[in-house]
Tab-separated table of N, CA and C in Angstrom:
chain	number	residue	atom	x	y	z
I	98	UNK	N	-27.289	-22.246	-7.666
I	98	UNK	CA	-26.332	-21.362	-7.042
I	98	UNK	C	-26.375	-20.032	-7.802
I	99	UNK	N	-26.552	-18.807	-6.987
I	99	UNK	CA	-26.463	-17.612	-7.691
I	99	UNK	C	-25.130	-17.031	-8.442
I	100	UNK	N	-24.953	-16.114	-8.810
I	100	UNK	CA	-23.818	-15.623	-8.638
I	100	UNK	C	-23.058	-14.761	-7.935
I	101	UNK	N	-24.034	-14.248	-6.696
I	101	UNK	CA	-23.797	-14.090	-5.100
I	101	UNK	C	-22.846	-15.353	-4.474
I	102	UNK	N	-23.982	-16.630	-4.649
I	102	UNK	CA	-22.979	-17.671	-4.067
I	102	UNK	C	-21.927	-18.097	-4.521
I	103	UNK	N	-21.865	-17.959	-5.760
I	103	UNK	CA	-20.602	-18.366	-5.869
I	103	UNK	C	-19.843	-17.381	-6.047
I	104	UNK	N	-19.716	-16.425	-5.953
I	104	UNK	CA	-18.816	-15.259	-5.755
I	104	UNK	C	-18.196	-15.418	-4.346
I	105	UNK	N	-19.224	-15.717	-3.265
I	105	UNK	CA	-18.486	-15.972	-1.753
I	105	UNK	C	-18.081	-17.412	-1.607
I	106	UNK	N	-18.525	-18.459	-2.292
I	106	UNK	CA	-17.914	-19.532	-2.397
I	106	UNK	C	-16.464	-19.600	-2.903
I	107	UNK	N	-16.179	-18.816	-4.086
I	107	UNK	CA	-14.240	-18.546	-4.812
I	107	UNK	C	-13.998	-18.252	-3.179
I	108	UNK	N	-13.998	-16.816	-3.027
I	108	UNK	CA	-13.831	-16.239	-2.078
I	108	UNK	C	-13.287	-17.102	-0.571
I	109	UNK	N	-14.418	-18.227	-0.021
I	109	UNK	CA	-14.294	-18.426	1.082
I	109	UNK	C	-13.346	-19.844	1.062
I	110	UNK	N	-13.380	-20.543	-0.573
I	110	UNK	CA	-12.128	-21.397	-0.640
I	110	UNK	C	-10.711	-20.551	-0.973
I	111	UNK	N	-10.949	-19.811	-1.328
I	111	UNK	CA	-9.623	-19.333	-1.394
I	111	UNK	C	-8.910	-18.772	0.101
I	112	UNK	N	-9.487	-18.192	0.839
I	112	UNK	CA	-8.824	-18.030	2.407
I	112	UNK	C	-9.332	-19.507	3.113
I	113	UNK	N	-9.528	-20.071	2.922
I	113	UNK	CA	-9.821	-21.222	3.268
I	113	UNK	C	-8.620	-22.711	2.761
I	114	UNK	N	-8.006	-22.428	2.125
I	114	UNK	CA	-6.496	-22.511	1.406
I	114	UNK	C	-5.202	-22.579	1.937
I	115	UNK	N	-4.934	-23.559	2.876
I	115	UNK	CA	-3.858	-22.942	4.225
I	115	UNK	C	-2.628	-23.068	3.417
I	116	UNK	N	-2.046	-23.291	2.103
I	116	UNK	CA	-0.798	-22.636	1.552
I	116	UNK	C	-0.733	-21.904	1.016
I	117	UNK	N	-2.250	-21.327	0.574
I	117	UNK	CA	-1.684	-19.515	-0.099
I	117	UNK	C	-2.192	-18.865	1.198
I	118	UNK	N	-2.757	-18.674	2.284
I	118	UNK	CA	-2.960	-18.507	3.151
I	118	UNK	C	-1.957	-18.112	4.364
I	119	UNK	N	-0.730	-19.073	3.736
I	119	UNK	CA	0.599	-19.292	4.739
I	119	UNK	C	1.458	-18.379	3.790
I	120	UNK	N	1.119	-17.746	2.455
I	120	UNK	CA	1.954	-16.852	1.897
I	120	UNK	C	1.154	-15.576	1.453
I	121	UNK	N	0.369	-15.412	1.779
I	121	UNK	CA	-0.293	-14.041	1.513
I	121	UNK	C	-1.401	-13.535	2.733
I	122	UNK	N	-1.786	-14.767	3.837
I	122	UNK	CA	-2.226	-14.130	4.915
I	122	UNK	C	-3.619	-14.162	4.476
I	123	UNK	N	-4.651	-13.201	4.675
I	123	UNK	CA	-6.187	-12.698	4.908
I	123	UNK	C	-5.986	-12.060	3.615
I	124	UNK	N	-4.401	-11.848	3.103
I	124	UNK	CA	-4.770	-10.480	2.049
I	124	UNK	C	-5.276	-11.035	0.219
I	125	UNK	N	-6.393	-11.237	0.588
I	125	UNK	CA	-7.452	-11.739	-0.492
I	125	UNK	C	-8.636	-11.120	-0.914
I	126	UNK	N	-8.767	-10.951	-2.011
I	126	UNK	CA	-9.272	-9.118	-2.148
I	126	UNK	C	-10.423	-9.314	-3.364
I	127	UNK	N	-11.583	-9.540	-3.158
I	127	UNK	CA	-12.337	-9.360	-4.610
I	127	UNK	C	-12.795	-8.057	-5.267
I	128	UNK	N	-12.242	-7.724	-6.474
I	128	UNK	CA	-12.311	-6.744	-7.156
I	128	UNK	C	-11.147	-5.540	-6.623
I	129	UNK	N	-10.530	-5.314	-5.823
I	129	UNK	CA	-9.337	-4.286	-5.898
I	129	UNK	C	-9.052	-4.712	-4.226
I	130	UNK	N	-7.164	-4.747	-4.096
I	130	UNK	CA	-7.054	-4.633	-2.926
I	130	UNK	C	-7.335	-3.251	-2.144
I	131	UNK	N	-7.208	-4.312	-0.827
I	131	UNK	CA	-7.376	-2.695	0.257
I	131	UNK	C	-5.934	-2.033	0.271
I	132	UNK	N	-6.252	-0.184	0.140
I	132	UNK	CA	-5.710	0.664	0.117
I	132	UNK	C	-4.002	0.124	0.584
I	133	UNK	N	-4.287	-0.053	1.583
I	133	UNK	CA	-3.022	-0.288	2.798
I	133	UNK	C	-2.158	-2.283	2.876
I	134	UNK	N	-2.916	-2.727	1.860
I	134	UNK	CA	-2.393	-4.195	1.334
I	134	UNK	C	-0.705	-3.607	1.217
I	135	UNK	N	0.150	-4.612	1.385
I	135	UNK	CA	1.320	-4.844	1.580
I	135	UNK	C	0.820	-6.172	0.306
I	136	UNK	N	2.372	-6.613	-0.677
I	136	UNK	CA	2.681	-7.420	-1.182
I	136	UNK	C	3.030	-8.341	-0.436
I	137	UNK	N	2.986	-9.655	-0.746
I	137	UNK	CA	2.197	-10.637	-1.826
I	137	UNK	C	0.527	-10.835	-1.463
I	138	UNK	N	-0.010	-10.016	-2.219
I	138	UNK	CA	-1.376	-10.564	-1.983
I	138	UNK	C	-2.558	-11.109	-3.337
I	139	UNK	N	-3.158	-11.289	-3.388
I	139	UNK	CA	-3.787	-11.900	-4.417
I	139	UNK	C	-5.515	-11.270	-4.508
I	140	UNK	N	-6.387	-10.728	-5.601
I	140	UNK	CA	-6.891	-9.983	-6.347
I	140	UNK	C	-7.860	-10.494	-7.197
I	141	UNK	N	-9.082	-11.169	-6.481
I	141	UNK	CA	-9.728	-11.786	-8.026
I	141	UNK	C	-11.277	-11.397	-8.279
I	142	UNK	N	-11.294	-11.592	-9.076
I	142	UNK	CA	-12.868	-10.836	-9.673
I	142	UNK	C	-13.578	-11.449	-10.729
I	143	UNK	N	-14.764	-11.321	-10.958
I	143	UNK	CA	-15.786	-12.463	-11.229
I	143	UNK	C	-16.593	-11.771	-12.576
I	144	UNK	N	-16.493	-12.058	-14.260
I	144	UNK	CA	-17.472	-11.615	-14.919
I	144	UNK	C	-18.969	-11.616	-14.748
I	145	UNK	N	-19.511	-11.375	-15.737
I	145	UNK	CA	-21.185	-12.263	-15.214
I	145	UNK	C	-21.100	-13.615	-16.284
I	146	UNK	N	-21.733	-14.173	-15.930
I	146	UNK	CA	-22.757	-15.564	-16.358
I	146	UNK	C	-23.231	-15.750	-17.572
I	147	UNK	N	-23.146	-16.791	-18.465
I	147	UNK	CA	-24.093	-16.655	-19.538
I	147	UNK	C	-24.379	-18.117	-19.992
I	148	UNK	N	-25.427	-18.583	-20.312
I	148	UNK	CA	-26.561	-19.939	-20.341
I	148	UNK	C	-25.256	-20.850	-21.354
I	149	UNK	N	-24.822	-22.137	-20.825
I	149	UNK	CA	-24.337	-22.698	-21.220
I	149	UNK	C	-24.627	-23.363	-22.478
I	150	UNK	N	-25.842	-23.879	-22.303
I	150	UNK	CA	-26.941	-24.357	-23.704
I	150	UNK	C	-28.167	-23.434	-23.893
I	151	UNK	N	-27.516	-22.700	-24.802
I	151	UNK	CA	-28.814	-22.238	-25.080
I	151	UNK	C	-30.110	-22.275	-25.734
I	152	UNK	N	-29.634	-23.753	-26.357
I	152	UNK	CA	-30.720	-24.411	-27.063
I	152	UNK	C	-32.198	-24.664	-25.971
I	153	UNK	N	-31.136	-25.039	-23.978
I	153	UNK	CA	-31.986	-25.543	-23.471
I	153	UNK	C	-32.370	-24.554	-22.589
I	154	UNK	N	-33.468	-24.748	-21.480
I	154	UNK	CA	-33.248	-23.549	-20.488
I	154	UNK	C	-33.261	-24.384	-19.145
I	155	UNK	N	-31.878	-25.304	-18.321
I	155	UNK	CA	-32.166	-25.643	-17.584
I	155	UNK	C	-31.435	-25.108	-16.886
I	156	UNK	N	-31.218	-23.908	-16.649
I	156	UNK	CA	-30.478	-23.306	-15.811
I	156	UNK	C	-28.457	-23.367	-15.717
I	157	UNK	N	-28.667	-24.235	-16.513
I	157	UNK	CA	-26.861	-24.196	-16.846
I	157	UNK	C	-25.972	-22.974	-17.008
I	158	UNK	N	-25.413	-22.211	-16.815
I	158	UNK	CA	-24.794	-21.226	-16.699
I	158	UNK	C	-22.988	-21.690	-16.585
I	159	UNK	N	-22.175	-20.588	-17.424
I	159	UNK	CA	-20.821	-20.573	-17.050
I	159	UNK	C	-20.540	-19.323	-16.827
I	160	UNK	N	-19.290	-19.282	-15.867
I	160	UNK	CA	-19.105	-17.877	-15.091
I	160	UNK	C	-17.513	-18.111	-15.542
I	161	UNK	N	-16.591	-16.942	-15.618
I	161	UNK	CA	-14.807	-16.975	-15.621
I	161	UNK	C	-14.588	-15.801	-14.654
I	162	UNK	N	-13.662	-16.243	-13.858
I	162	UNK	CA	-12.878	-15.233	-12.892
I	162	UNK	C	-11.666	-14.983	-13.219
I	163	UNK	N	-11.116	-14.266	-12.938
I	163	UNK	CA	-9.392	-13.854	-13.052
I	163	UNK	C	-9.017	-13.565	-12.274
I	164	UNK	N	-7.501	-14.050	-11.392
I	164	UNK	CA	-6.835	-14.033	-10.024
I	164	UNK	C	-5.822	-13.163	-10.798
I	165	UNK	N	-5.199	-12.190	-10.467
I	165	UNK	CA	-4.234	-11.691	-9.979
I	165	UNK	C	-3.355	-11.376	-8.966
I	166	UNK	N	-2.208	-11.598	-9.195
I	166	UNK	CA	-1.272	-12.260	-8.181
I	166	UNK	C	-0.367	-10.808	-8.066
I	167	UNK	N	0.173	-10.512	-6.801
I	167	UNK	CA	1.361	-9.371	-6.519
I	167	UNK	C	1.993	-9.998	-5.421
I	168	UNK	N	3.137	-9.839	-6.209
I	168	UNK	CA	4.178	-10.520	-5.430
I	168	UNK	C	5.579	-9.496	-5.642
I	169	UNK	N	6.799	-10.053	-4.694
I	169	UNK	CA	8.286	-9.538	-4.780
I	169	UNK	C	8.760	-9.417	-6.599
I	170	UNK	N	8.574	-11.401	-6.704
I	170	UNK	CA	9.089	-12.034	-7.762
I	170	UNK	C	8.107	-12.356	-8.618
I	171	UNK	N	8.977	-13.070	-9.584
I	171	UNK	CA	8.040	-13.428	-10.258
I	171	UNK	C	7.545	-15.258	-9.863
I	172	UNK	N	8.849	-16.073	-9.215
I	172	UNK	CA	8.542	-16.920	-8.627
I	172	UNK	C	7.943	-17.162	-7.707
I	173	UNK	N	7.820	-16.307	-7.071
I	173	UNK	CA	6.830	-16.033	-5.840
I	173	UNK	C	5.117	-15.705	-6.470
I	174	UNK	N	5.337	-14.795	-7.246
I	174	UNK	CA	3.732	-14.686	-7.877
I	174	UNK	C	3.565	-16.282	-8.212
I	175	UNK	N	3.970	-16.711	-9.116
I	175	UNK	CA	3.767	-18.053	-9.488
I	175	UNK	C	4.079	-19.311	-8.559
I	176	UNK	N	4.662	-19.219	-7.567
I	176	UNK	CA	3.717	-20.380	-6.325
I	176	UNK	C	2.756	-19.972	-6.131
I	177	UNK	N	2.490	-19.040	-5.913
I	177	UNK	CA	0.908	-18.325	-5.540
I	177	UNK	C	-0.214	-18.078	-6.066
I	178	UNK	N	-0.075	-18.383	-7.483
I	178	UNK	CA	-0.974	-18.637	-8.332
I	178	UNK	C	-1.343	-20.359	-9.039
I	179	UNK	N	-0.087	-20.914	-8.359
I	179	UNK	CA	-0.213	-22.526	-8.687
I	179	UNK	C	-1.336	-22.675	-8.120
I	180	UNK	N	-1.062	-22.284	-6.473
I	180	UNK	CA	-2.258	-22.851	-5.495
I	180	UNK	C	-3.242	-22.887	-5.907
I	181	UNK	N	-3.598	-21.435	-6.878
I	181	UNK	CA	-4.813	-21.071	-6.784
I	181	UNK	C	-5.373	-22.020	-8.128
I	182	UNK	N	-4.301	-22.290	-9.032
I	182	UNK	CA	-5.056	-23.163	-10.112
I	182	UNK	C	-4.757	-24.566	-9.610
I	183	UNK	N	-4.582	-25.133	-8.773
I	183	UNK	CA	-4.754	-26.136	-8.332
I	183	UNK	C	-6.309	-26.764	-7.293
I	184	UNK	N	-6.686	-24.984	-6.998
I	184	UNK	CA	-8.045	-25.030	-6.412
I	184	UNK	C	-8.837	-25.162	-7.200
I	185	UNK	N	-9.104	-24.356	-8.334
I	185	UNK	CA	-10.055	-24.476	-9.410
I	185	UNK	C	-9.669	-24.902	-10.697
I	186	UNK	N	-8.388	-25.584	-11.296
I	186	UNK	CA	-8.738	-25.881	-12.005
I	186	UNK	C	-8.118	-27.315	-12.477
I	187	UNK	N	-7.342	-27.694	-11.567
I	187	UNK	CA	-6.860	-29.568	-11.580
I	187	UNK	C	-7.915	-30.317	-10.537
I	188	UNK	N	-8.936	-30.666	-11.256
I	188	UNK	CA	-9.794	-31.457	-10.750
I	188	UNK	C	-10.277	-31.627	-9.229
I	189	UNK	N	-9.495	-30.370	-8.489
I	189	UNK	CA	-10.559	-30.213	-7.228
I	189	UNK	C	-10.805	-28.959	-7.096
I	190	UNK	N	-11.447	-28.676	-8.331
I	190	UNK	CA	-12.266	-27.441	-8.101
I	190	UNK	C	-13.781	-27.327	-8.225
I	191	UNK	N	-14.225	-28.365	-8.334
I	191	UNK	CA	-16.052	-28.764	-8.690
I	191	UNK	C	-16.862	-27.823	-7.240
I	192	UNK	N	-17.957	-27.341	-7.852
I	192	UNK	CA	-18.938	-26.363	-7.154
I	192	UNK	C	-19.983	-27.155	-7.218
């Protein structure tokens, strides 16, 4: 998997997500929202890659993203960011 694909893979599970979906809509934004975004919407963006073992070269790679959340509240940011660590990072987030 490149890091093309999995850049549209975050991406297409995350609107793909029908309870942050049911609180922030389409408005899912990699690397900066659009101009005209209305709150609560959510904001995430992707470092690059670097060889997990580098002892070995089998292609192992780890990547970190960061979601940012805009919301009213602050409880509201944080349902909205549960979702999202419940996508990737309580055990049904495997690629």
């Amino acid at each position: 998997m490149t890091l093309d694909d999995l850049k549209e893979e975050i991406g297409t599970r995350l609107l793909a997500k029908a309870g942050l979906t049911a609180l922030v809509g389409s408005k899912i934004y990699l690397g900066v929202a659009a101009n005209e975004s209305q709150i609560p919407d959510v904001v995430w963006d992707m470092g690059g890659t670097e060889r997990v073992n580098k002892q070995r070269d089998d292609g192992g790679r780890k990547a970190n993203f960061t979601v940012t959340v805009y919301a009213e509240t602050w409880s509201a940011a944080n349902a909205i960011a549960q979702l999202v660590e419940d996508e990737f990072v309580n055990g049904t987030g495997e690629f």
